[in-house]
């Protein structure tokens, strides 16, 4: 797959009370989210239409989250405490 180098602003905030990460962006619509652990193993591969990603099954640690929306790919660091 080819993704353009353009970027849109996306932000991820973990809500500690319910095990979800809020994934927001400047555009609306479906987002495809991939989460990888530090050794590169894919631990989440899902599509979300809301801004909430369930991360309750992830253990504490650092993860890489890739978010694809409207042909644009954004990479973020995700820290679970």
JSON list of N, CA and C in Angstrom, two decimals:
[
{"chain": "A", "resi": 1, "resn": "UNK", "atom": "N", "xyz": [0.83, -1.19, 0.00]},
{"chain": "A", "resi": 1, "resn": "UNK", "atom": "CA", "xyz": [0.00, 0.00, 0.00]},
{"chain": "A", "resi": 1, "resn": "UNK", "atom": "C", "xyz": [0.87, 1.24, 0.00]},
{"chain": "A", "resi": 2, "resn": "UNK", "atom": "N", "xyz": [0.41, 2.25, -0.66]},
{"chain": "A", "resi": 2, "resn": "UNK", "atom": "CA", "xyz": [1.14, 3.52, -0.71]},
{"chain": "A", "resi": 2, "resn": "UNK", "atom": "C", "xyz": [0.35, 4.58, 0.04]},
{"chain": "A", "resi": 3, "resn": "UNK", "atom": "N", "xyz": [1.01, 5.26, 0.94]},
{"chain": "A", "resi": 3, "resn": "UNK", "atom": "CA", "xyz": [0.38, 6.34, 1.68]},
{"chain": "A", "resi": 3, "resn": "UNK", "atom": "C", "xyz": [1.10, 7.65, 1.33]},
{"chain": "A", "resi": 4, "resn": "UNK", "atom": "N", "xyz": [0.34, 8.69, 1.01]},
{"chain": "A", "resi": 4, "resn": "UNK", "atom": "CA", "xyz": [0.97, 9.97, 0.73]},
{"chain": "A", "resi": 4, "resn": "UNK", "atom": "C", "xyz": [1.71, 10.49, 1.95]},
{"chain": "A", "resi": 5, "resn": "UNK", "atom": "N", "xyz": [2.64, 11.39, 1.74]},
{"chain": "A", "resi": 5, "resn": "UNK", "atom": "CA", "xyz": [3.42, 11.95, 2.83]},
{"chain": "A", "resi": 5, "resn": "UNK", "atom": "C", "xyz": [2.66, 13.03, 3.59]},
{"chain": "A", "resi": 6, "resn": "UNK", "atom": "N", "xyz": [1.49, 13.39, 3.09]},
{"chain": "A", "resi": 6, "resn": "UNK", "atom": "CA", "xyz": [0.69, 14.39, 3.80]},
{"chain": "A", "resi": 6, "resn": "UNK", "atom": "C", "xyz": [0.31, 13.86, 5.17]},
{"chain": "A", "resi": 7, "resn": "UNK", "atom": "N", "xyz": [0.12, 14.76, 6.10]},
{"chain": "A", "resi": 7, "resn": "UNK", "atom": "CA", "xyz": [-0.30, 14.36, 7.45]},
{"chain": "A", "resi": 7, "resn": "UNK", "atom": "C", "xyz": [-1.47, 15.20, 7.89]},
{"chain": "A", "resi": 8, "resn": "UNK", "atom": "N", "xyz": [-2.29, 14.61, 8.70]},
{"chain": "A", "resi": 8, "resn": "UNK", "atom": "CA", "xyz": [-3.34, 15.37, 9.34]},
{"chain": "A", "resi": 8, "resn": "UNK", "atom": "C", "xyz": [-3.11, 15.29, 10.84]},
{"chain": "A", "resi": 9, "resn": "UNK", "atom": "N", "xyz": [-3.61, 16.22, 11.56]},
{"chain": "A", "resi": 9, "resn": "UNK", "atom": "CA", "xyz": [-3.36, 16.25, 12.99]},
{"chain": "A", "resi": 9, "resn": "UNK", "atom": "C", "xyz": [-4.23, 15.22, 13.68]},
{"chain": "A", "resi": 10, "resn": "UNK", "atom": "N", "xyz": [-3.59, 14.31, 14.40]},
{"chain": "A", "resi": 10, "resn": "UNK", "atom": "CA", "xyz": [-4.28, 13.31, 15.18]},
{"chain": "A", "resi": 10, "resn": "UNK", "atom": "C", "xyz": [-3.70, 13.28, 16.57]},
{"chain": "A", "resi": 11, "resn": "UNK", "atom": "N", "xyz": [-4.53, 12.99, 17.54]},
{"chain": "A", "resi": 11, "resn": "UNK", "atom": "CA", "xyz": [-4.10, 12.99, 18.92]},
{"chain": "A", "resi": 11, "resn": "UNK", "atom": "C", "xyz": [-4.67, 11.77, 19.62]},
{"chain": "A", "resi": 12, "resn": "UNK", "atom": "N", "xyz": [-3.91, 11.18, 20.52]},
{"chain": "A", "resi": 12, "resn": "UNK", "atom": "CA", "xyz": [-4.35, 10.01, 21.27]},
{"chain": "A", "resi": 12, "resn": "UNK", "atom": "C", "xyz": [-4.22, 10.29, 22.75]},
{"chain": "A", "resi": 13, "resn": "UNK", "atom": "N", "xyz": [-5.30, 10.08, 23.47]},
{"chain": "A", "resi": 13, "resn": "UNK", "atom": "CA", "xyz": [-5.30, 10.30, 24.91]},
{"chain": "A", "resi": 13, "resn": "UNK", "atom": "C", "xyz": [-5.91, 9.07, 25.57]},
{"chain": "A", "resi": 14, "resn": "UNK", "atom": "N", "xyz": [-5.21, 8.50, 26.54]},
{"chain": "A", "resi": 14, "resn": "UNK", "atom": "CA", "xyz": [-5.72, 7.33, 27.24]},
{"chain": "A", "resi": 14, "resn": "UNK", "atom": "C", "xyz": [-6.58, 7.78, 28.41]},
{"chain": "A", "resi": 15, "resn": "UNK", "atom": "N", "xyz": [-7.78, 7.20, 28.48]},
{"chain": "A", "resi": 15, "resn": "UNK", "atom": "CA", "xyz": [-8.66, 7.43, 29.61]},
{"chain": "A", "resi": 15, "resn": "UNK", "atom": "C", "xyz": [-8.43, 6.29, 30.60]},
{"chain": "A", "resi": 16, "resn": "UNK", "atom": "N", "xyz": [-7.74, 6.56, 31.67]},
{"chain": "A", "resi": 16, "resn": "UNK", "atom": "CA", "xyz": [-7.35, 5.51, 32.62]},
{"chain": "A", "resi": 16, "resn": "UNK", "atom": "C", "xyz": [-8.53, 4.84, 33.30]},
{"chain": "A", "resi": 17, "resn": "UNK", "atom": "N", "xyz": [-9.66, 5.51, 33.37]},
{"chain": "A", "resi": 17, "resn": "UNK", "atom": "CA", "xyz": [-10.78, 4.97, 34.11]},
{"chain": "A", "resi": 17, "resn": "UNK", "atom": "C", "xyz": [-11.52, 3.85, 33.37]},
{"chain": "A", "resi": 18, "resn": "UNK", "atom": "N", "xyz": [-11.43, 3.81, 32.05]},
{"chain": "A", "resi": 18, "resn": "UNK", "atom": "CA", "xyz": [-12.23, 2.82, 31.34]},
{"chain": "A", "resi": 18, "resn": "UNK", "atom": "C", "xyz": [-11.46, 1.97, 30.31]},
{"chain": "A", "resi": 19, "resn": "UNK", "atom": "N", "xyz": [-10.15, 2.11, 30.19]},
{"chain": "A", "resi": 19, "resn": "UNK", "atom": "CA", "xyz": [-9.38, 1.27, 29.29]},
{"chain": "A", "resi": 19, "resn": "UNK", "atom": "C", "xyz": [-9.51, 1.61, 27.81]},
{"chain": "A", "resi": 20, "resn": "UNK", "atom": "N", "xyz": [-9.87, 2.84, 27.51]},
{"chain": "A", "resi": 20, "resn": "UNK", "atom": "CA", "xyz": [-9.97, 3.28, 26.12]},
{"chain": "A", "resi": 20, "resn": "UNK", "atom": "C", "xyz": [-8.98, 4.39, 25.83]},
{"chain": "A", "resi": 21, "resn": "UNK", "atom": "N", "xyz": [-8.59, 4.49, 24.56]},
{"chain": "A", "resi": 21, "resn": "UNK", "atom": "CA", "xyz": [-7.78, 5.60, 24.08]},
{"chain": "A", "resi": 21, "resn": "UNK", "atom": "C", "xyz": [-8.68, 6.43, 23.16]},
{"chain": "A", "resi": 22, "resn": "UNK", "atom": "N", "xyz": [-8.69, 7.73, 23.37]},
{"chain": "A", "resi": 22, "resn": "UNK", "atom": "CA", "xyz": [-9.43, 8.62, 22.49]},
{"chain": "A", "resi": 22, "resn": "UNK", "atom": "C", "xyz": [-8.54, 8.98, 21.30]},
{"chain": "A", "resi": 23, "resn": "UNK", "atom": "N", "xyz": [-9.01, 8.68, 20.11]},
{"chain": "A", "resi": 23, "resn": "UNK", "atom": "CA", "xyz": [-8.27, 8.97, 18.88]},
{"chain": "A", "resi": 23, "resn": "UNK", "atom": "C", "xyz": [-9.07, 10.02, 18.13]},
{"chain": "A", "resi": 24, "resn": "UNK", "atom": "N", "xyz": [-8.54, 11.23, 18.10]},
{"chain": "A", "resi": 24, "resn": "UNK", "atom": "CA", "xyz": [-9.24, 12.32, 17.43]},
{"chain": "A", "resi": 24, "resn": "UNK", "atom": "C", "xyz": [-8.43, 12.82, 16.25]},
{"chain": "A", "resi": 25, "resn": "UNK", "atom": "N", "xyz": [-9.12, 13.40, 15.30]},
{"chain": "A", "resi": 25, "resn": "UNK", "atom": "CA", "xyz": [-8.45, 13.97, 14.14]},
{"chain": "A", "resi": 25, "resn": "UNK", "atom": "C", "xyz": [-9.24, 15.16, 13.63]},
{"chain": "A", "resi": 26, "resn": "UNK", "atom": "N", "xyz": [-8.65, 15.87, 12.69]},
{"chain": "A", "resi": 26, "resn": "UNK", "atom": "CA", "xyz": [-9.30, 17.05, 12.15]},
{"chain": "A", "resi": 26, "resn": "UNK", "atom": "C", "xyz": [-10.40, 16.69, 11.16]},
{"chain": "A", "resi": 27, "resn": "UNK", "atom": "N", "xyz": [-10.44, 15.44, 10.71]},
{"chain": "A", "resi": 27, "resn": "UNK", "atom": "CA", "xyz": [-11.51, 15.02, 9.80]},
{"chain": "A", "resi": 27, "resn": "UNK", "atom": "C", "xyz": [-12.31, 13.89, 10.44]},
{"chain": "A", "resi": 28, "resn": "UNK", "atom": "N", "xyz": [-13.54, 13.77, 10.02]},
{"chain": "A", "resi": 28, "resn": "UNK", "atom": "CA", "xyz": [-14.40, 12.73, 10.57]},
{"chain": "A", "resi": 28, "resn": "UNK", "atom": "C", "xyz": [-14.34, 11.49, 9.68]},
{"chain": "A", "resi": 29, "resn": "UNK", "atom": "N", "xyz": [-14.83, 10.41, 10.20]},
{"chain": "A", "resi": 29, "resn": "UNK", "atom": "CA", "xyz": [-14.89, 9.19, 9.41]},
{"chain": "A", "resi": 29, "resn": "UNK", "atom": "C", "xyz": [-14.20, 8.03, 10.08]},
{"chain": "A", "resi": 30, "resn": "UNK", "atom": "N", "xyz": [-14.20, 6.92, 9.37]},
{"chain": "A", "resi": 30, "resn": "UNK", "atom": "CA", "xyz": [-13.64, 5.66, 9.87]},
{"chain": "A", "resi": 30, "resn": "UNK", "atom": "C", "xyz": [-12.12, 5.74, 9.92]},
{"chain": "A", "resi": 31, "resn": "UNK", "atom": "N", "xyz": [-11.56, 5.17, 10.99]},
{"chain": "A", "resi": 31, "resn": "UNK", "atom": "CA", "xyz": [-10.10, 5.10, 11.14]},
{"chain": "A", "resi": 31, "resn": "UNK", "atom": "C", "xyz": [-9.70, 3.64, 11.27]},
{"chain": "A", "resi": 32, "resn": "UNK", "atom": "N", "xyz": [-8.63, 3.25, 10.62]},
{"chain": "A", "resi": 32, "resn": "UNK", "atom": "CA", "xyz": [-8.05, 1.92, 10.80]},
{"chain": "A", "resi": 32, "resn": "UNK", "atom": "C", "xyz": [-6.86, 2.10, 11.72]},
{"chain": "A", "resi": 33, "resn": "UNK", "atom": "N", "xyz": [-6.83, 1.29, 12.79]},
{"chain": "A", "resi": 33, "resn": "UNK", "atom": "CA", "xyz": [-5.79, 1.45, 13.81]},
{"chain": "A", "resi": 33, "resn": "UNK", "atom": "C", "xyz": [-5.01, 0.15, 13.95]},
{"chain": "A", "resi": 34, "resn": "UNK", "atom": "N", "xyz": [-3.69, 0.27, 13.90]},
{"chain": "A", "resi": 34, "resn": "UNK", "atom": "CA", "xyz": [-2.78, -0.85, 14.12]},
{"chain": "A", "resi": 34, "resn": "UNK", "atom": "C", "xyz": [-1.92, -0.49, 15.32]},
{"chain": "A", "resi": 35, "resn": "UNK", "atom": "N", "xyz": [-1.77, -1.43, 16.26]},
{"chain": "A", "resi": 35, "resn": "UNK", "atom": "CA", "xyz": [-0.91, -1.20, 17.43]},
{"chain": "A", "resi": 35, "resn": "UNK", "atom": "C", "xyz": [0.12, -2.32, 17.46]},
{"chain": "A", "resi": 36, "resn": "UNK", "atom": "N", "xyz": [1.40, -1.93, 17.67]},
{"chain": "A", "resi": 36, "resn": "UNK", "atom": "CA", "xyz": [2.52, -2.86, 17.70]},
{"chain": "A", "resi": 36, "resn": "UNK", "atom": "C", "xyz": [3.24, -2.74, 19.03]},
{"chain": "A", "resi": 37, "resn": "UNK", "atom": "N", "xyz": [3.72, -3.87, 19.55]},
{"chain": "A", "resi": 37, "resn": "UNK", "atom": "CA", "xyz": [4.54, -3.82, 20.76]},
{"chain": "A", "resi": 37, "resn": "UNK", "atom": "C", "xyz": [5.98, -3.46, 20.38]},
{"chain": "A", "resi": 38, "resn": "UNK", "atom": "N", "xyz": [6.86, -3.40, 21.36]},
{"chain": "A", "resi": 38, "resn": "UNK", "atom": "CA", "xyz": [8.23, -2.93, 21.10]},
{"chain": "A", "resi": 38, "resn": "UNK", "atom": "C", "xyz": [9.06, -3.88, 20.24]},
{"chain": "A", "resi": 39, "resn": "UNK", "atom": "N", "xyz": [8.66, -5.13, 20.12]},
{"chain": "A", "resi": 39, "resn": "UNK", "atom": "CA", "xyz": [9.39, -6.06, 19.24]},
{"chain": "A", "resi": 39, "resn": "UNK", "atom": "C", "xyz": [8.77, -6.14, 17.85]},
{"chain": "A", "resi": 40, "resn": "UNK", "atom": "N", "xyz": [7.72, -5.35, 17.61]},
{"chain": "A", "resi": 40, "resn": "UNK", "atom": "CA", "xyz": [7.12, -5.28, 16.29]},
{"chain": "A", "resi": 40, "resn": "UNK", "atom": "C", "xyz": [5.94, -6.20, 16.06]},
{"chain": "A", "resi": 41, "resn": "UNK", "atom": "N", "xyz": [5.50, -6.90, 17.09]},
{"chain": "A", "resi": 41, "resn": "UNK", "atom": "CA", "xyz": [4.34, -7.79, 16.96]},
{"chain": "A", "resi": 41, "resn": "UNK", "atom": "C", "xyz": [3.06, -6.97, 16.97]},
{"chain": "A", "resi": 42, "resn": "UNK", "atom": "N", "xyz": [2.21, -7.22, 15.99]},
{"chain": "A", "resi": 42, "resn": "UNK", "atom": "CA", "xyz": [0.93, -6.50, 15.92]},
{"chain": "A", "resi": 42, "resn": "UNK", "atom": "C", "xyz": [0.00, -7.05, 17.00]},
{"chain": "A", "resi": 43, "resn": "UNK", "atom": "N", "xyz": [-0.47, -6.17, 17.88]},
{"chain": "A", "resi": 43, "resn": "UNK", "atom": "CA", "xyz": [-1.34, -6.60, 18.97]},
{"chain": "A", "resi": 43, "resn": "UNK", "atom": "C", "xyz": [-2.78, -6.11, 18.81]},
{"chain": "A", "resi": 44, "resn": "UNK", "atom": "N", "xyz": [-2.99, -5.12, 17.98]},
{"chain": "A", "resi": 44, "resn": "UNK", "atom": "CA", "xyz": [-4.34, -4.64, 17.64]},
{"chain": "A", "resi": 44, "resn": "UNK", "atom": "C", "xyz": [-4.37, -4.29, 16.16]},
{"chain": "A", "resi": 45, "resn": "UNK", "atom": "N", "xyz": [-5.44, -4.72, 15.49]},
{"chain": "A", "resi": 45, "resn": "UNK", "atom": "CA", "xyz": [-5.72, -4.37, 14.10]},
{"chain": "A", "resi": 45, "resn": "UNK", "atom": "C", "xyz": [-7.23, -4.23, 14.02]},
{"chain": "A", "resi": 46, "resn": "UNK", "atom": "N", "xyz": [-7.71, -2.99, 14.00]},
{"chain": "A", "resi": 46, "resn": "UNK", "atom": "CA", "xyz": [-9.16, -2.78, 14.05]},
{"chain": "A", "resi": 46, "resn": "UNK", "atom": "C", "xyz": [-9.54, -1.52, 13.30]},
{"chain": "A", "resi": 47, "resn": "UNK", "atom": "N", "xyz": [-10.82, -1.41, 13.03]},
{"chain": "A", "resi": 47, "resn": "UNK", "atom": "CA", "xyz": [-11.39, -0.21, 12.42]},
{"chain": "A", "resi": 47, "resn": "UNK", "atom": "C", "xyz": [-12.36, 0.38, 13.41]},
{"chain": "A", "resi": 48, "resn": "UNK", "atom": "N", "xyz": [-12.26, 1.69, 13.63]},
{"chain": "A", "resi": 48, "resn": "UNK", "atom": "CA", "xyz": [-13.17, 2.36, 14.55]},
{"chain": "A", "resi": 48, "resn": "UNK", "atom": "C", "xyz": [-13.90, 3.49, 13.83]},
{"chain": "A", "resi": 49, "resn": "UNK", "atom": "N", "xyz": [-15.17, 3.64, 14.14]},
{"chain": "A", "resi": 49, "resn": "UNK", "atom": "CA", "xyz": [-15.94, 4.74, 13.57]},
{"chain": "A", "resi": 49, "resn": "UNK", "atom": "C", "xyz": [-16.15, 5.85, 14.61]},
{"chain": "A", "resi": 50, "resn": "UNK", "atom": "N", "xyz": [-15.99, 5.48, 15.88]},
{"chain": "A", "resi": 50, "resn": "UNK", "atom": "CA", "xyz": [-16.03, 6.49, 16.94]},
{"chain": "A", "resi": 50, "resn": "UNK", "atom": "C", "xyz": [-14.59, 6.92, 17.20]},
{"chain": "A", "resi": 51, "resn": "UNK", "atom": "N", "xyz": [-14.38, 7.69, 18.23]},
{"chain": "A", "resi": 51, "resn": "UNK", "atom": "CA", "xyz": [-13.03, 8.12, 18.58]},
{"chain": "A", "resi": 51, "resn": "UNK", "atom": "C", "xyz": [-12.42, 7.25, 19.67]},
{"chain": "A", "resi": 52, "resn": "UNK", "atom": "N", "xyz": [-13.05, 6.14, 20.03]},
{"chain": "A", "resi": 52, "resn": "UNK", "atom": "CA", "xyz": [-12.57, 5.32, 21.15]},
{"chain": "A", "resi": 52, "resn": "UNK", "atom": "C", "xyz": [-11.98, 4.01, 20.67]},
{"chain": "A", "resi": 53, "resn": "UNK", "atom": "N", "xyz": [-10.76, 3.73, 21.14]},
{"chain": "A", "resi": 53, "resn": "UNK", "atom": "CA", "xyz": [-10.07, 2.48, 20.86]},
{"chain": "A", "resi": 53, "resn": "UNK", "atom": "C", "xyz": [-9.90, 1.73, 22.18]},
{"chain": "A", "resi": 54, "resn": "UNK", "atom": "N", "xyz": [-10.38, 0.49, 22.24]},
{"chain": "A", "resi": 54, "resn": "UNK", "atom": "CA", "xyz": [-10.28, -0.33, 23.45]},
{"chain": "A", "resi": 54, "resn": "UNK", "atom": "C", "xyz": [-8.86, -0.88, 23.57]},
{"chain": "A", "resi": 55, "resn": "UNK", "atom": "N", "xyz": [-8.17, -0.48, 24.64]},
{"chain": "A", "resi": 55, "resn": "UNK", "atom": "CA", "xyz": [-6.82, -0.97, 24.92]},
{"chain": "A", "resi": 55, "resn": "UNK", "atom": "C", "xyz": [-6.75, -1.69, 26.26]},
{"chain": "A", "resi": 56, "resn": "UNK", "atom": "N", "xyz": [-7.89, -2.11, 26.77]},
{"chain": "A", "resi": 56, "resn": "UNK", "atom": "CA", "xyz": [-7.95, -2.70, 28.10]},
{"chain": "A", "resi": 56, "resn": "UNK", "atom": "C", "xyz": [-7.19, -4.02, 28.21]},
{"chain": "A", "resi": 57, "resn": "UNK", "atom": "N", "xyz": [-6.97, -4.71, 27.10]},
{"chain": "A", "resi": 57, "resn": "UNK", "atom": "CA", "xyz": [-6.25, -5.99, 27.14]},
{"chain": "A", "resi": 57, "resn": "UNK", "atom": "C", "xyz": [-4.74, -5.84, 27.00]},
{"chain": "A", "resi": 58, "resn": "UNK", "atom": "N", "xyz": [-4.27, -4.61, 26.78]},
{"chain": "A", "resi": 58, "resn": "UNK", "atom": "CA", "xyz": [-2.83, -4.39, 26.66]},
{"chain": "A", "resi": 58, "resn": "UNK", "atom": "C", "xyz": [-2.20, -4.30, 28.04]},
{"chain": "A", "resi": 59, "resn": "UNK", "atom": "N", "xyz": [-1.02, -4.88, 28.17]},
{"chain": "A", "resi": 59, "resn": "UNK", "atom": "CA", "xyz": [-0.28, -4.78, 29.43]},
{"chain": "A", "resi": 59, "resn": "UNK", "atom": "C", "xyz": [0.50, -3.47, 29.46]},
{"chain": "A", "resi": 60, "resn": "UNK", "atom": "N", "xyz": [1.00, -3.13, 30.62]},
{"chain": "A", "resi": 60, "resn": "UNK", "atom": "CA", "xyz": [1.79, -1.90, 30.75]},
{"chain": "A", "resi": 60, "resn": "UNK", "atom": "C", "xyz": [2.99, -1.95, 29.81]},
{"chain": "A", "resi": 61, "resn": "UNK", "atom": "N", "xyz": [3.29, -0.84, 29.19]},
{"chain": "A", "resi": 61, "resn": "UNK", "atom": "CA", "xyz": [4.44, -0.78, 28.29]},
{"chain": "A", "resi": 61, "resn": "UNK", "atom": "C", "xyz": [4.28, 0.30, 27.25]},
{"chain": "A", "resi": 62, "resn": "UNK", "atom": "N", "xyz": [5.22, 0.31, 26.30]},
{"chain": "A", "resi": 62, "resn": "UNK", "atom": "CA", "xyz": [5.24, 1.29, 25.22]},
{"chain": "A", "resi": 62, "resn": "UNK", "atom": "C", "xyz": [4.85, 0.58, 23.93]},
{"chain": "A", "resi": 63, "resn": "UNK", "atom": "N", "xyz": [4.00, 1.20, 23.16]},
{"chain": "A", "resi": 63, "resn": "UNK", "atom": "CA", "xyz": [3.50, 0.64, 21.91]},
{"chain": "A", "resi": 63, "resn": "UNK", "atom": "C", "xyz": [3.59, 1.69, 20.81]},
{"chain": "A", "resi": 64, "resn": "UNK", "atom": "N", "xyz": [3.60, 1.25, 19.58]},
{"chain": "A", "resi": 64, "resn": "UNK", "atom": "CA", "xyz": [3.53, 2.14, 18.42]},
{"chain": "A", "resi": 64, "resn": "UNK", "atom": "C", "xyz": [2.14, 1.97, 17.82]},
{"chain": "A", "resi": 65, "resn": "UNK", "atom": "N", "xyz": [1.45, 3.09, 17.62]},
{"chain": "A", "resi": 65, "resn": "UNK", "atom": "CA", "xyz": [0.11, 3.07, 17.05]},
{"chain": "A", "resi": 65, "resn": "UNK", "atom": "C", "xyz": [0.13, 3.74, 15.69]},
{"chain": "A", "resi": 66, "resn": "UNK", "atom": "N", "xyz": [-0.35, 3.04, 14.68]},
{"chain": "A", "resi": 66, "resn": "UNK", "atom": "CA", "xyz": [-0.48, 3.61, 13.34]},
{"chain": "A", "resi": 66, "resn": "UNK", "atom": "C", "xyz": [-1.95, 3.78, 13.04]},
{"chain": "A", "resi": 67, "resn": "UNK", "atom": "N", "xyz": [-2.31, 4.99, 12.62]},
{"chain": "A", "resi": 67, "resn": "UNK", "atom": "CA", "xyz": [-3.71, 5.33, 12.36]},
{"chain": "A", "resi": 67, "resn": "UNK", "atom": "C", "xyz": [-3.82, 5.73, 10.89]},
{"chain": "A", "resi": 68, "resn": "UNK", "atom": "N", "xyz": [-4.71, 5.05, 10.19]},
{"chain": "A", "resi": 68, "resn": "UNK", "atom": "CA", "xyz": [-4.93, 5.35, 8.78]},
{"chain": "A", "resi": 68, "resn": "UNK", "atom": "C", "xyz": [-6.34, 5.91, 8.61]},
{"chain": "A", "resi": 69, "resn": "UNK", "atom": "N", "xyz": [-6.43, 7.05, 7.93]},
{"chain": "A", "resi": 69, "resn": "UNK", "atom": "CA", "xyz": [-7.73, 7.66, 7.67]},
{"chain": "A", "resi": 69, "resn": "UNK", "atom": "C", "xyz": [-7.65, 8.46, 6.39]},
{"chain": "A", "resi": 70, "resn": "UNK", "atom": "N", "xyz": [-8.56, 8.22, 5.49]},
{"chain": "A", "resi": 70, "resn": "UNK", "atom": "CA", "xyz": [-8.63, 8.94, 4.22]},
{"chain": "A", "resi": 70, "resn": "UNK", "atom": "C", "xyz": [-7.31, 8.88, 3.45]},
{"chain": "A", "resi": 71, "resn": "UNK", "atom": "N", "xyz": [-6.63, 7.73, 3.50]},
{"chain": "A", "resi": 71, "resn": "UNK", "atom": "CA", "xyz": [-5.38, 7.56, 2.76]},
{"chain": "A", "resi": 71, "resn": "UNK", "atom": "C", "xyz": [-4.17, 8.19, 3.42]},
{"chain": "A", "resi": 72, "resn": "UNK", "atom": "N", "xyz": [-4.32, 8.69, 4.63]},
{"chain": "A", "resi": 72, "resn": "UNK", "atom": "CA", "xyz": [-3.21, 9.32, 5.35]},
{"chain": "A", "resi": 72, "resn": "UNK", "atom": "C", "xyz": [-2.84, 8.45, 6.53]},
{"chain": "A", "resi": 73, "resn": "UNK", "atom": "N", "xyz": [-1.55, 8.19, 6.70]},
{"chain": "A", "resi": 73, "resn": "UNK", "atom": "CA", "xyz": [-1.05, 7.35, 7.78]},
{"chain": "A", "resi": 73, "resn": "UNK", "atom": "C", "xyz": [-0.31, 8.21, 8.79]},
{"chain": "A", "resi": 74, "resn": "UNK", "atom": "N", "xyz": [-0.67, 8.05, 10.06]},
{"chain": "A", "resi": 74, "resn": "UNK", "atom": "CA", "xyz": [-0.02, 8.78, 11.14]},
{"chain": "A", "resi": 74, "resn": "UNK", "atom": "C", "xyz": [0.49, 7.77, 12.16]},
{"chain": "A", "resi": 75, "resn": "UNK", "atom": "N", "xyz": [1.68, 8.01, 12.71]},
{"chain": "A", "resi": 75, "resn": "UNK", "atom": "CA", "xyz": [2.28, 7.11, 13.69]},
{"chain": "A", "resi": 75, "resn": "UNK", "atom": "C", "xyz": [2.43, 7.85, 15.01]},
{"chain": "A", "resi": 76, "resn": "UNK", "atom": "N", "xyz": [1.99, 7.20, 16.10]},
{"chain": "A", "resi": 76, "resn": "UNK", "atom": "CA", "xyz": [2.04, 7.80, 17.43]},
{"chain": "A", "resi": 76, "resn": "UNK", "atom": "C", "xyz": [2.60, 6.79, 18.42]},
{"chain": "A", "resi": 77, "resn": "UNK", "atom": "N", "xyz": [3.21, 7.30, 19.47]},
{"chain": "A", "resi": 77, "resn": "UNK", "atom": "CA", "xyz": [3.65, 6.45, 20.58]},
{"chain": "A", "resi": 77, "resn": "UNK", "atom": "C", "xyz": [2.51, 6.35, 21.57]},
{"chain": "A", "resi": 78, "resn": "UNK", "atom": "N", "xyz": [2.28, 5.14, 22.06]},
{"chain": "A", "resi": 78, "resn": "UNK", "atom": "CA", "xyz": [1.23, 4.90, 23.04]},
{"chain": "A", "resi": 78, "resn": "UNK", "atom": "C", "xyz": [1.88, 4.28, 24.28]},
{"chain": "A", "resi": 79, "resn": "UNK", "atom": "N", "xyz": [1.67, 4.91, 25.43]},
{"chain": "A", "resi": 79, "resn": "UNK", "atom": "CA", "xyz": [2.23, 4.41, 26.69]},
{"chain": "A", "resi": 79, "resn": "UNK", "atom": "C", "xyz": [1.07, 3.97, 27.57]},
{"chain": "A", "resi": 80, "resn": "UNK", "atom": "N", "xyz": [1.11, 2.71, 27.98]},
{"chain": "A", "resi": 80, "resn": "UNK", "atom": "CA", "xyz": [0.10, 2.16, 28.89]},
{"chain": "A", "resi": 80, "resn": "UNK", "atom": "C", "xyz": [0.77, 1.99, 30.25]},
{"chain": "A", "resi": 81, "resn": "UNK", "atom": "N", "xyz": [0.20, 2.60, 31.26]},
{"chain": "A", "resi": 81, "resn": "UNK", "atom": "CA", "xyz": [0.77, 2.52, 32.62]},
{"chain": "A", "resi": 81, "resn": "UNK", "atom": "C", "xyz": [0.01, 1.52, 33.46]}
]
